[in-house]
């Protein structure tokens, strides 16, 4: 490969996974923080996390977070977390249980289709994947978040639909007499709740209120869409945001990522089976724990044999923790040299066609019929 040729992702590329991880690392920024204040919709929440990861924003701050696990529940009203709705390695959603759909406020949805449940589960799964590679910090109050940002030297810009806000472009952001970069060295961009936007508290604390210029009668956008467009605009206004991360933080993040990737490969078949078994046991026992904690929500109390099983929960958790710690130590040892001497990154994050198979279920793909024929994402689906 010549020095001027961009190295693309390819199934046979040497050290492919690490080279792709290294590319993402070198494009990560910690100069920009996304702040989400009181998001009330888990669909938006997962979409924002996915946007942050895709655009290379390492840090997301969540103020007064919604219960992210509240909208998919089993028949026993046990919440299904983002790490329990799918098989991460195989990118499939497991909905074999009697899963019920709830709104973000906890109320049950009376009418819904299996496709809607699967879609919600997929959003949880995408959020979990994003969380694997993001630093998400939660704050109980707006003031706690403001204090943290100020202590770390971040300017605060809040998105705002009022006429006080300035447009998020060169004209709106350039203060009179100001020269140089219009984007601060450290910037936190704040997005408020879906219904009313940013709180008065965060608006009053902001260094600027900004507005993304729109051209239609609609003067606002869906929260997750607005987040994507605003963050993308910031990168356009200041391309130096890309990859803006202190060396010490980059090395620490590389160590964390490389170890995580190695962990997934160091596990032998027996350990994988054991981890899956222990995880399944913990999930069942946590359901019993939930029933014991909230007996009023269930028609029948726990039986003697169920209580005996529940007593094993601490030991099962400890066994899984020990397994994870042993594997982590092996993985860390395996990658330490690479942390200080990383492989050359790929030059383009787009996946090769061989890896573009969609996560959509086979039955859904079949419904696509001829319209989906000969596409990389659906090539293994037989079109009749």
mmCIF file of C-alpha atoms in Angstrom:
data_model
loop_
_atom_site.group_PDB
_atom_site.id
_atom_site.type_symbol
_atom_site.label_atom_id
_atom_site.label_comp_id
_atom_site.label_asym_id
_atom_site.label_seq_id
_atom_site.Cartn_x
_atom_site.Cartn_y
_atom_site.Cartn_z
ATOM 1 C CA UNK A 1 0.000 0.000 0.000
ATOM 2 C CA UNK A 2 1.394 3.409 -0.975
ATOM 3 C CA UNK A 3 1.654 6.126 1.652
ATOM 4 C CA UNK A 4 -1.035 8.173 -0.126
ATOM 5 C CA UNK A 5 -3.547 5.321 -0.404
ATOM 6 C CA UNK A 6 -6.277 5.172 2.230
ATOM 7 C CA UNK A 7 -6.397 1.798 3.997
ATOM 8 C CA UNK A 8 -9.967 0.556 3.885
ATOM 9 C CA UNK A 9 -11.602 -1.979 6.184
ATOM 10 C CA UNK A 10 -11.368 -5.529 4.841
ATOM 11 C CA UNK A 11 -12.057 -9.003 6.313
ATOM 12 C CA UNK A 12 -8.479 -10.134 5.577
ATOM 13 C CA UNK A 13 -6.789 -7.006 6.895
ATOM 14 C CA UNK A 14 -4.003 -7.781 9.365
ATOM 15 C CA UNK A 15 -4.936 -6.776 12.942
ATOM 16 C CA UNK A 16 -8.219 -5.570 11.528
ATOM 17 C CA UNK A 17 -10.136 -5.097 14.790
ATOM 18 C CA UNK A 18 -7.343 -3.231 16.560
ATOM 19 C CA UNK A 19 -6.641 -1.057 13.515
ATOM 20 C CA UNK A 20 -10.286 -0.098 13.329
ATOM 21 C CA UNK A 21 -10.353 0.609 17.071
ATOM 22 C CA UNK A 22 -7.213 2.721 16.717
ATOM 23 C CA UNK A 23 -8.860 4.725 13.939
ATOM 24 C CA UNK A 24 -11.866 5.438 16.156
ATOM 25 C CA UNK A 25 -9.576 6.359 19.048
ATOM 26 C CA UNK A 26 -7.629 8.906 17.031
ATOM 27 C CA UNK A 27 -10.881 10.516 15.865
ATOM 28 C CA UNK A 28 -12.325 10.787 19.397
ATOM 29 C CA UNK A 29 -12.760 14.181 21.030
ATOM 30 C CA UNK A 30 -13.029 15.209 24.654
ATOM 31 C CA UNK A 31 -13.094 18.931 23.845
ATOM 32 C CA UNK A 32 -16.824 18.612 23.220
ATOM 33 C CA UNK A 33 -19.312 17.171 25.710
ATOM 34 C CA UNK A 34 -22.957 16.402 24.936
ATOM 35 C CA UNK A 35 -25.249 17.216 27.873
ATOM 36 C CA UNK A 36 -28.796 15.845 27.929
ATOM 37 C CA UNK A 37 -31.083 17.382 30.528
ATOM 38 C CA UNK A 38 -34.031 15.240 31.621
ATOM 39 C CA UNK A 39 -34.615 13.249 28.435
ATOM 40 C CA UNK A 40 -37.964 11.472 28.897
ATOM 41 C CA UNK A 41 -37.977 9.164 25.887
ATOM 42 C CA UNK A 42 -35.759 6.097 25.796
ATOM 43 C CA UNK A 43 -35.885 6.008 21.999
ATOM 44 C CA UNK A 44 -34.296 9.469 21.938
ATOM 45 C CA UNK A 45 -31.846 8.494 24.634
ATOM 46 C CA UNK A 46 -30.517 5.500 22.698
ATOM 47 C CA UNK A 47 -30.408 7.526 19.473
ATOM 48 C CA UNK A 48 -28.387 10.283 21.159
ATOM 49 C CA UNK A 49 -25.870 7.770 22.490
ATOM 50 C CA UNK A 50 -25.541 6.214 19.068
ATOM 51 C CA UNK A 51 -25.059 9.672 17.513
ATOM 52 C CA UNK A 52 -22.392 10.617 20.050
ATOM 53 C CA UNK A 53 -20.450 7.417 19.409
ATOM 54 C CA UNK A 54 -20.770 7.648 15.636
ATOM 55 C CA UNK A 55 -19.573 11.278 15.556
ATOM 56 C CA UNK A 56 -16.668 10.596 17.900
ATOM 57 C CA UNK A 57 -17.832 12.432 21.040
ATOM 58 C CA UNK A 58 -16.415 10.489 23.979
ATOM 59 C CA UNK A 59 -18.277 12.110 26.872
ATOM 60 C CA UNK A 60 -22.033 12.341 27.374
ATOM 61 C CA UNK A 61 -23.490 13.909 30.516
ATOM 62 C CA UNK A 62 -27.016 12.952 31.548
ATOM 63 C CA UNK A 63 -28.946 15.134 34.007
ATOM 64 C CA UNK A 64 -31.701 13.401 36.014
ATOM 65 C CA UNK A 65 -31.709 10.343 33.735
ATOM 66 C CA UNK A 66 -34.856 8.381 32.979
ATOM 67 C CA UNK A 67 -34.831 4.734 33.917
ATOM 68 C CA UNK A 68 -33.423 3.431 30.658
ATOM 69 C CA UNK A 69 -34.579 -0.134 31.394
ATOM 70 C CA UNK A 70 -38.237 0.602 32.066
ATOM 71 C CA UNK A 71 -39.889 0.154 28.687
ATOM 72 C CA UNK A 72 -39.409 -3.572 28.092
ATOM 73 C CA UNK A 73 -40.606 -5.887 30.851
ATOM 74 C CA UNK A 74 -41.361 -9.546 31.256
ATOM 75 C CA UNK A 75 -44.763 -10.829 32.236
ATOM 76 C CA UNK A 76 -43.683 -10.524 35.888
ATOM 77 C CA UNK A 77 -43.041 -6.800 35.453
ATOM 78 C CA UNK A 78 -39.307 -7.364 35.723
ATOM 79 C CA UNK A 79 -37.395 -4.746 33.783
ATOM 80 C CA UNK A 80 -35.201 -5.967 30.948
ATOM 81 C CA UNK A 81 -31.906 -4.097 30.858
ATOM 82 C CA UNK A 82 -30.048 -3.167 27.700
ATOM 83 C CA UNK A 83 -27.609 -6.002 28.331
ATOM 84 C CA UNK A 84 -30.401 -8.558 28.537
ATOM 85 C CA UNK A 85 -32.357 -7.889 25.359
ATOM 86 C CA UNK A 86 -29.924 -9.323 22.891
ATOM 87 C CA UNK A 87 -26.883 -11.422 22.173
ATOM 88 C CA UNK A 88 -24.136 -8.824 21.771
ATOM 89 C CA UNK A 89 -21.783 -11.085 19.845
ATOM 90 C CA UNK A 90 -24.405 -12.204 17.332
ATOM 91 C CA UNK A 91 -26.353 -8.937 17.149
ATOM 92 C CA UNK A 92 -29.738 -10.549 17.608
ATOM 93 C CA UNK A 93 -32.547 -9.538 19.920
ATOM 94 C CA UNK A 94 -33.882 -12.272 22.184
ATOM 95 C CA UNK A 95 -37.599 -11.798 22.772
ATOM 96 C CA UNK A 96 -38.384 -15.376 23.708
ATOM 97 C CA UNK A 97 -39.893 -14.249 27.014
ATOM 98 C CA UNK A 98 -43.330 -12.741 27.417
ATOM 99 C CA UNK A 99 -42.172 -9.163 26.974
ATOM 100 C CA UNK A 100 -44.498 -6.217 27.574
ATOM 101 C CA UNK A 101 -44.052 -2.725 26.152
ATOM 102 C CA UNK A 102 -44.156 0.297 28.469
ATOM 103 C CA UNK A 103 -43.809 4.016 27.931
ATOM 104 C CA UNK A 104 -40.804 5.820 29.390
ATOM 105 C CA UNK A 105 -42.958 7.022 32.301
ATOM 106 C CA UNK A 106 -43.657 3.399 33.262
ATOM 107 C CA UNK A 107 -47.267 3.137 32.079
ATOM 108 C CA UNK A 108 -48.204 0.103 29.994
ATOM 109 C CA UNK A 109 -48.830 0.417 26.284
ATOM 110 C CA UNK A 110 -52.163 -1.277 25.647
ATOM 111 C CA UNK A 111 -51.834 -1.943 21.933
ATOM 112 C CA UNK A 112 -48.618 -2.724 20.127
ATOM 113 C CA UNK A 113 -47.250 -5.138 17.565
ATOM 114 C CA UNK A 114 -44.413 -7.636 17.830
ATOM 115 C CA UNK A 115 -42.495 -5.449 15.385
ATOM 116 C CA UNK A 116 -42.769 -2.497 17.779
ATOM 117 C CA UNK A 117 -41.433 -4.599 20.650
ATOM 118 C CA UNK A 118 -38.547 -5.809 18.489
ATOM 119 C CA UNK A 119 -37.828 -2.233 17.398
ATOM 120 C CA UNK A 120 -37.712 -1.049 21.004
ATOM 121 C CA UNK A 121 -35.430 -3.936 21.931
ATOM 122 C CA UNK A 122 -33.132 -3.063 19.053
ATOM 123 C CA UNK A 123 -32.899 0.518 20.313
ATOM 124 C CA UNK A 124 -31.871 -0.798 23.722
ATOM 125 C CA UNK A 125 -29.300 -2.993 22.005
ATOM 126 C CA UNK A 126 -27.891 -0.101 19.978
ATOM 127 C CA UNK A 127 -27.683 1.974 23.155
ATOM 128 C CA UNK A 128 -25.743 -0.821 24.850
ATOM 129 C CA UNK A 129 -23.306 -0.996 21.934
ATOM 130 C CA UNK A 130 -22.757 2.766 22.106
ATOM 131 C CA UNK A 131 -22.214 2.578 25.877
ATOM 132 C CA UNK A 132 -19.432 0.051 25.286
ATOM 133 C CA UNK A 133 -17.348 2.844 23.745
ATOM 134 C CA UNK A 134 -18.584 5.989 25.528
ATOM 135 C CA UNK A 135 -18.015 7.628 28.884
ATOM 136 C CA UNK A 136 -21.477 8.443 30.230
ATOM 137 C CA UNK A 137 -21.696 10.473 33.434
ATOM 138 C CA UNK A 138 -24.989 10.931 35.266
ATOM 139 C CA UNK A 139 -25.954 13.850 37.521
ATOM 140 C CA UNK A 140 -28.883 14.003 39.906
ATOM 141 C CA UNK A 141 -29.363 17.755 39.460
ATOM 142 C CA UNK A 142 -28.693 20.422 36.864
ATOM 143 C CA UNK A 143 -26.541 22.355 39.329
ATOM 144 C CA UNK A 144 -24.303 19.344 39.917
ATOM 145 C CA UNK A 145 -23.656 19.149 36.181
ATOM 146 C CA UNK A 146 -23.021 22.908 35.880
ATOM 147 C CA UNK A 147 -20.543 22.820 38.764
ATOM 148 C CA UNK A 148 -18.676 19.884 37.220
ATOM 149 C CA UNK A 149 -18.411 21.570 33.822
ATOM 150 C CA UNK A 150 -17.204 24.841 35.331
ATOM 151 C CA UNK A 151 -14.617 23.071 37.479
ATOM 152 C CA UNK A 152 -13.238 21.378 34.351
ATOM 153 C CA UNK A 153 -13.109 24.626 32.396
ATOM 154 C CA UNK A 154 -15.942 24.026 29.923
ATOM 155 C CA UNK A 155 -18.015 26.773 28.350
ATOM 156 C CA UNK A 156 -21.726 25.976 28.326
ATOM 157 C CA UNK A 157 -23.901 26.489 25.265
ATOM 158 C CA UNK A 158 -27.565 25.547 25.522
ATOM 159 C CA UNK A 159 -29.860 24.880 22.591
ATOM 160 C CA UNK A 160 -32.821 27.266 22.738
ATOM 161 C CA UNK A 161 -35.789 28.102 20.494
ATOM 162 C CA UNK A 162 -36.291 31.603 21.888
ATOM 163 C CA UNK A 163 -35.415 34.716 19.918
ATOM 164 C CA UNK A 164 -32.625 35.392 22.400
ATOM 165 C CA UNK A 165 -30.599 32.523 20.957
ATOM 166 C CA UNK A 166 -27.964 33.153 18.303
ATOM 167 C CA UNK A 167 -27.745 31.105 15.137
ATOM 168 C CA UNK A 168 -25.259 28.256 15.171
ATOM 169 C CA UNK A 169 -23.130 29.592 12.332
ATOM 170 C CA UNK A 170 -20.227 31.945 11.723
ATOM 171 C CA UNK A 171 -22.433 35.048 11.696
ATOM 172 C CA UNK A 172 -24.348 34.240 14.873
ATOM 173 C CA UNK A 173 -21.398 33.002 16.920
ATOM 174 C CA UNK A 174 -18.773 35.613 16.005
ATOM 175 C CA UNK A 175 -18.782 38.195 18.785
ATOM 176 C CA UNK A 176 -17.910 41.743 17.825
ATOM 177 C CA UNK A 177 -14.152 42.203 17.828
ATOM 178 C CA UNK A 178 -13.579 38.465 18.312
ATOM 179 C CA UNK A 179 -10.859 36.899 16.200
ATOM 180 C CA UNK A 180 -9.760 33.300 15.790
ATOM 181 C CA UNK A 181 -11.762 30.160 16.512
ATOM 182 C CA UNK A 182 -15.444 30.741 17.278
ATOM 183 C CA UNK A 183 -15.707 27.402 19.097
ATOM 184 C CA UNK A 184 -14.321 27.402 22.675
ATOM 185 C CA UNK A 185 -11.364 25.200 23.582
ATOM 186 C CA UNK A 186 -13.706 23.223 25.843
ATOM 187 C CA UNK A 187 -17.420 23.211 25.081
ATOM 188 C CA UNK A 188 -20.494 21.528 26.551
ATOM 189 C CA UNK A 189 -23.557 21.633 24.305
ATOM 190 C CA UNK A 190 -26.832 21.142 26.192
ATOM 191 C CA UNK A 191 -30.098 19.632 24.947
ATOM 192 C CA UNK A 192 -33.255 19.861 27.045
ATOM 193 C CA UNK A 193 -36.297 17.703 27.491
ATOM 194 C CA UNK A 194 -38.482 16.850 24.492
ATOM 195 C CA UNK A 195 -41.482 18.928 25.570
ATOM 196 C CA UNK A 196 -40.045 22.207 26.864
ATOM 197 C CA UNK A 197 -36.337 22.254 26.097
ATOM 198 C CA UNK A 198 -33.580 23.345 28.471
ATOM 199 C CA UNK A 199 -34.495 24.447 31.969
ATOM 200 C CA UNK A 200 -34.263 28.080 33.045
ATOM 201 C CA UNK A 201 -31.463 27.075 35.401
ATOM 202 C CA UNK A 202 -29.195 25.761 32.647
ATOM 203 C CA UNK A 203 -30.159 28.608 30.290
ATOM 204 C CA UNK A 204 -29.228 31.224 32.887
ATOM 205 C CA UNK A 205 -25.910 29.479 33.501
ATOM 206 C CA UNK A 206 -25.080 29.267 29.794
ATOM 207 C CA UNK A 207 -22.401 31.307 28.076
ATOM 208 C CA UNK A 208 -24.496 31.233 24.902
ATOM 209 C CA UNK A 209 -27.931 30.128 23.793
ATOM 210 C CA UNK A 210 -27.754 28.696 20.295
ATOM 211 C CA UNK A 211 -30.288 27.872 17.625
ATOM 212 C CA UNK A 212 -29.879 25.728 14.521
ATOM 213 C CA UNK A 213 -31.411 27.741 11.647
ATOM 214 C CA UNK A 214 -34.459 26.051 10.100
ATOM 215 C CA UNK A 215 -36.298 26.981 6.923
ATOM 216 C CA UNK A 216 -39.830 25.654 7.321
ATOM 217 C CA UNK A 217 -42.947 26.321 9.383
ATOM 218 C CA UNK A 218 -41.766 23.740 11.903
ATOM 219 C CA UNK A 219 -39.465 25.580 14.313
ATOM 220 C CA UNK A 220 -38.211 22.542 16.211
ATOM 221 C CA UNK A 221 -36.896 19.040 15.626
ATOM 222 C CA UNK A 222 -37.061 15.707 17.391
ATOM 223 C CA UNK A 223 -34.532 15.728 20.257
ATOM 224 C CA UNK A 224 -32.274 13.029 18.843
ATOM 225 C CA UNK A 225 -32.389 14.570 15.352
ATOM 226 C CA UNK A 226 -31.556 18.002 16.752
ATOM 227 C CA UNK A 227 -28.635 16.523 18.681
ATOM 228 C CA UNK A 228 -27.196 14.900 15.566
ATOM 229 C CA UNK A 229 -27.511 18.021 13.428
ATOM 230 C CA UNK A 230 -26.189 20.425 16.055
ATOM 231 C CA UNK A 231 -23.167 18.279 16.933
ATOM 232 C CA UNK A 232 -22.385 17.699 13.279
ATOM 233 C CA UNK A 233 -22.595 21.464 12.702
ATOM 234 C CA UNK A 234 -20.090 22.076 15.500
ATOM 235 C CA UNK A 235 -17.604 19.760 13.791
ATOM 236 C CA UNK A 236 -18.130 21.644 10.527
ATOM 237 C CA UNK A 237 -17.557 24.988 12.258
ATOM 238 C CA UNK A 238 -14.401 23.680 13.943
ATOM 239 C CA UNK A 239 -12.767 20.653 12.272
ATOM 240 C CA UNK A 240 -10.025 20.697 14.924
ATOM 241 C CA UNK A 241 -12.561 19.151 17.313
ATOM 242 C CA UNK A 242 -11.934 15.842 15.543
ATOM 243 C CA UNK A 243 -9.379 13.821 17.498
ATOM 244 C CA UNK A 244 -8.950 16.527 20.132
ATOM 245 C CA UNK A 245 -8.011 14.462 23.170
ATOM 246 C CA UNK A 246 -5.038 14.772 25.553
ATOM 247 C CA UNK A 247 -2.375 12.085 25.062
ATOM 248 C CA UNK A 248 -2.795 10.729 28.597
ATOM 249 C CA UNK A 249 -6.537 10.282 28.124
ATOM 250 C CA UNK A 250 -5.998 8.685 24.711
ATOM 251 C CA UNK A 251 -3.573 6.110 26.134
ATOM 252 C CA UNK A 252 -5.919 5.286 29.014
ATOM 253 C CA UNK A 253 -8.818 4.885 26.588
ATOM 254 C CA UNK A 254 -6.717 2.723 24.275
ATOM 255 C CA UNK A 255 -5.826 0.453 27.184
ATOM 256 C CA UNK A 256 -9.504 0.149 28.102
ATOM 257 C CA UNK A 257 -10.654 -0.543 24.531
ATOM 258 C CA UNK A 258 -7.874 -2.958 23.609
ATOM 259 C CA UNK A 259 -8.445 -4.926 26.810
ATOM 260 C CA UNK A 260 -12.175 -5.073 26.137
ATOM 261 C CA UNK A 261 -11.589 -6.335 22.604
ATOM 262 C CA UNK A 262 -9.036 -8.899 23.778
ATOM 263 C CA UNK A 263 -11.402 -10.115 26.489
ATOM 264 C CA UNK A 264 -13.959 -11.054 23.849
ATOM 265 C CA UNK A 265 -11.356 -13.228 22.125
ATOM 266 C CA UNK A 266 -9.424 -14.684 25.061
ATOM 267 C CA UNK A 267 -12.505 -16.409 26.458
ATOM 268 C CA UNK A 268 -12.355 -20.092 25.605
ATOM 269 C CA UNK A 269 -15.493 -21.994 24.636
ATOM 270 C CA UNK A 270 -15.877 -23.344 28.145
ATOM 271 C CA UNK A 271 -15.572 -19.891 29.729
ATOM 272 C CA UNK A 272 -18.079 -18.454 27.272
ATOM 273 C CA UNK A 273 -20.526 -21.209 28.154
ATOM 274 C CA UNK A 274 -19.916 -20.655 31.857
ATOM 275 C CA UNK A 275 -20.364 -16.882 31.573
ATOM 276 C CA UNK A 276 -23.595 -17.309 29.648
ATOM 277 C CA UNK A 277 -24.877 -19.830 32.193
ATOM 278 C CA UNK A 278 -24.011 -17.612 35.159
ATOM 279 C CA UNK A 279 -25.552 -14.588 33.465
ATOM 280 C CA UNK A 280 -28.753 -16.529 32.873
ATOM 281 C CA UNK A 281 -28.861 -17.694 36.480
ATOM 282 C CA UNK A 282 -28.352 -14.147 37.738
ATOM 283 C CA UNK A 283 -31.164 -12.865 35.553
ATOM 284 C CA UNK A 284 -33.601 -15.503 36.899
ATOM 285 C CA UNK A 285 -32.556 -14.902 40.496
ATOM 286 C CA UNK A 286 -32.842 -11.130 40.089
ATOM 287 C CA UNK A 287 -36.421 -11.643 38.944
ATOM 288 C CA UNK A 288 -37.063 -13.508 42.197
ATOM 289 C CA UNK A 289 -35.299 -10.726 44.077
ATOM 290 C CA UNK A 290 -37.609 -8.192 42.438
ATOM 291 C CA UNK A 291 -40.664 -10.215 43.474
ATOM 292 C CA UNK A 292 -39.386 -10.402 47.033
ATOM 293 C CA UNK A 293 -38.711 -6.660 47.136
ATOM 294 C CA UNK A 294 -42.082 -5.681 45.655
ATOM 295 C CA UNK A 295 -44.571 -8.347 46.800
ATOM 296 C CA UNK A 296 -47.520 -5.998 46.272
ATOM 297 C CA UNK A 297 -46.885 -6.113 42.521
ATOM 298 C CA UNK A 298 -47.298 -9.889 42.348
ATOM 299 C CA UNK A 299 -50.218 -12.157 43.072
ATOM 300 C CA UNK A 300 -48.218 -14.985 44.681
ATOM 301 C CA UNK A 301 -45.467 -14.830 47.331
ATOM 302 C CA UNK A 302 -42.193 -16.668 46.789
ATOM 303 C CA UNK A 303 -42.251 -20.356 47.666
ATOM 304 C CA UNK A 304 -39.687 -22.085 49.898
ATOM 305 C CA UNK A 305 -37.719 -23.533 46.979
ATOM 306 C CA UNK A 306 -37.624 -20.111 45.293
ATOM 307 C CA UNK A 307 -36.285 -18.498 48.476
ATOM 308 C CA UNK A 308 -33.586 -21.177 48.650
ATOM 309 C CA UNK A 309 -32.589 -20.395 45.072
ATOM 310 C CA UNK A 310 -32.577 -16.662 45.792
ATOM 311 C CA UNK A 311 -30.128 -17.184 48.652
ATOM 312 C CA UNK A 312 -27.566 -18.341 46.059
ATOM 313 C CA UNK A 313 -27.601 -14.987 44.214
ATOM 314 C CA UNK A 314 -24.546 -13.463 45.998
ATOM 315 C CA UNK A 315 -22.405 -16.550 45.350
ATOM 316 C CA UNK A 316 -23.418 -16.730 41.677
ATOM 317 C CA UNK A 317 -22.614 -13.038 41.232
ATOM 318 C CA UNK A 318 -19.260 -13.574 42.918
ATOM 319 C CA UNK A 319 -18.467 -16.530 40.654
ATOM 320 C CA UNK A 320 -19.182 -14.451 37.553
ATOM 321 C CA UNK A 321 -17.131 -11.557 38.896
ATOM 322 C CA UNK A 322 -14.155 -13.835 39.536
ATOM 323 C CA UNK A 323 -14.377 -15.187 35.991
ATOM 324 C CA UNK A 324 -14.533 -11.677 34.536
ATOM 325 C CA UNK A 325 -11.563 -10.528 36.622
ATOM 326 C CA UNK A 326 -9.413 -13.482 35.564
ATOM 327 C CA UNK A 327 -10.175 -12.911 31.903
ATOM 328 C CA UNK A 328 -9.567 -9.163 32.272
ATOM 329 C CA UNK A 329 -6.083 -9.747 33.739
ATOM 330 C CA UNK A 330 -5.167 -12.074 30.856
ATOM 331 C CA UNK A 331 -6.487 -9.579 28.296
ATOM 332 C CA UNK A 332 -4.661 -6.631 29.869
ATOM 333 C CA UNK A 333 -1.395 -8.547 29.851
ATOM 334 C CA UNK A 334 -1.895 -9.524 26.207
ATOM 335 C CA UNK A 335 -2.417 -5.960 24.948
ATOM 336 C CA UNK A 336 -0.083 -3.876 27.147
ATOM 337 C CA UNK A 337 2.725 -3.720 24.543
ATOM 338 C CA UNK A 338 0.228 -2.732 21.866
ATOM 339 C CA UNK A 339 -1.117 0.074 24.053
ATOM 340 C CA UNK A 340 2.213 1.881 23.805
ATOM 341 C CA UNK A 341 2.937 0.683 20.258
ATOM 342 C CA UNK A 342 -0.451 0.584 18.505
ATOM 343 C CA UNK A 343 -0.945 -0.716 14.970
ATOM 344 C CA UNK A 344 -1.467 1.715 12.131
ATOM 345 C CA UNK A 345 -5.157 2.725 11.963
ATOM 346 C CA UNK A 346 -7.349 2.188 8.953
ATOM 347 C CA UNK A 347 -8.164 5.362 7.063
ATOM 348 C CA UNK A 348 -11.900 4.904 6.584
ATOM 349 C CA UNK A 349 -14.428 3.597 9.104
ATOM 350 C CA UNK A 350 -16.907 2.244 6.546
ATOM 351 C CA UNK A 351 -17.383 -1.505 6.752
ATOM 352 C CA UNK A 352 -16.561 -3.851 3.910
ATOM 353 C CA UNK A 353 -19.600 -5.307 2.115
ATOM 354 C CA UNK A 354 -18.889 -8.660 3.767
ATOM 355 C CA UNK A 355 -19.692 -7.067 7.124
ATOM 356 C CA UNK A 356 -22.740 -5.036 6.126
ATOM 357 C CA UNK A 357 -25.370 -7.695 6.753
ATOM 358 C CA UNK A 358 -28.313 -5.961 8.358
ATOM 359 C CA UNK A 359 -29.495 -6.872 11.858
ATOM 360 C CA UNK A 360 -33.096 -7.002 10.660
ATOM 361 C CA UNK A 361 -34.753 -10.392 11.128
ATOM 362 C CA UNK A 362 -34.894 -12.868 8.272
ATOM 363 C CA UNK A 363 -38.679 -12.718 7.988
ATOM 364 C CA UNK A 364 -38.537 -8.935 7.646
ATOM 365 C CA UNK A 365 -35.899 -9.241 4.961
ATOM 366 C CA UNK A 366 -37.999 -11.745 3.064
ATOM 367 C CA UNK A 367 -40.888 -9.296 3.058
ATOM 368 C CA UNK A 368 -38.615 -6.908 1.205
ATOM 369 C CA UNK A 369 -38.904 -9.196 -1.807
ATOM 370 C CA UNK A 370 -37.334 -8.133 -5.063
ATOM 371 C CA UNK A 371 -36.700 -4.623 -3.759
ATOM 372 C CA UNK A 372 -34.018 -6.037 -1.457
ATOM 373 C CA UNK A 373 -32.471 -8.425 -3.975
ATOM 374 C CA UNK A 374 -28.689 -8.316 -4.577
ATOM 375 C CA UNK A 375 -28.017 -5.851 -1.756
ATOM 376 C CA UNK A 376 -24.911 -6.349 0.432
ATOM 377 C CA UNK A 377 -27.005 -6.118 3.595
ATOM 378 C CA UNK A 378 -29.438 -8.865 2.512
ATOM 379 C CA UNK A 379 -27.381 -11.005 0.170
ATOM 380 C CA UNK A 380 -27.952 -14.254 2.102
ATOM 381 C CA UNK A 381 -31.753 -13.906 1.957
ATOM 382 C CA UNK A 382 -33.426 -15.991 -0.705
ATOM 383 C CA UNK A 383 -35.845 -13.932 -2.756
ATOM 384 C CA UNK A 384 -38.586 -16.071 -4.229
#
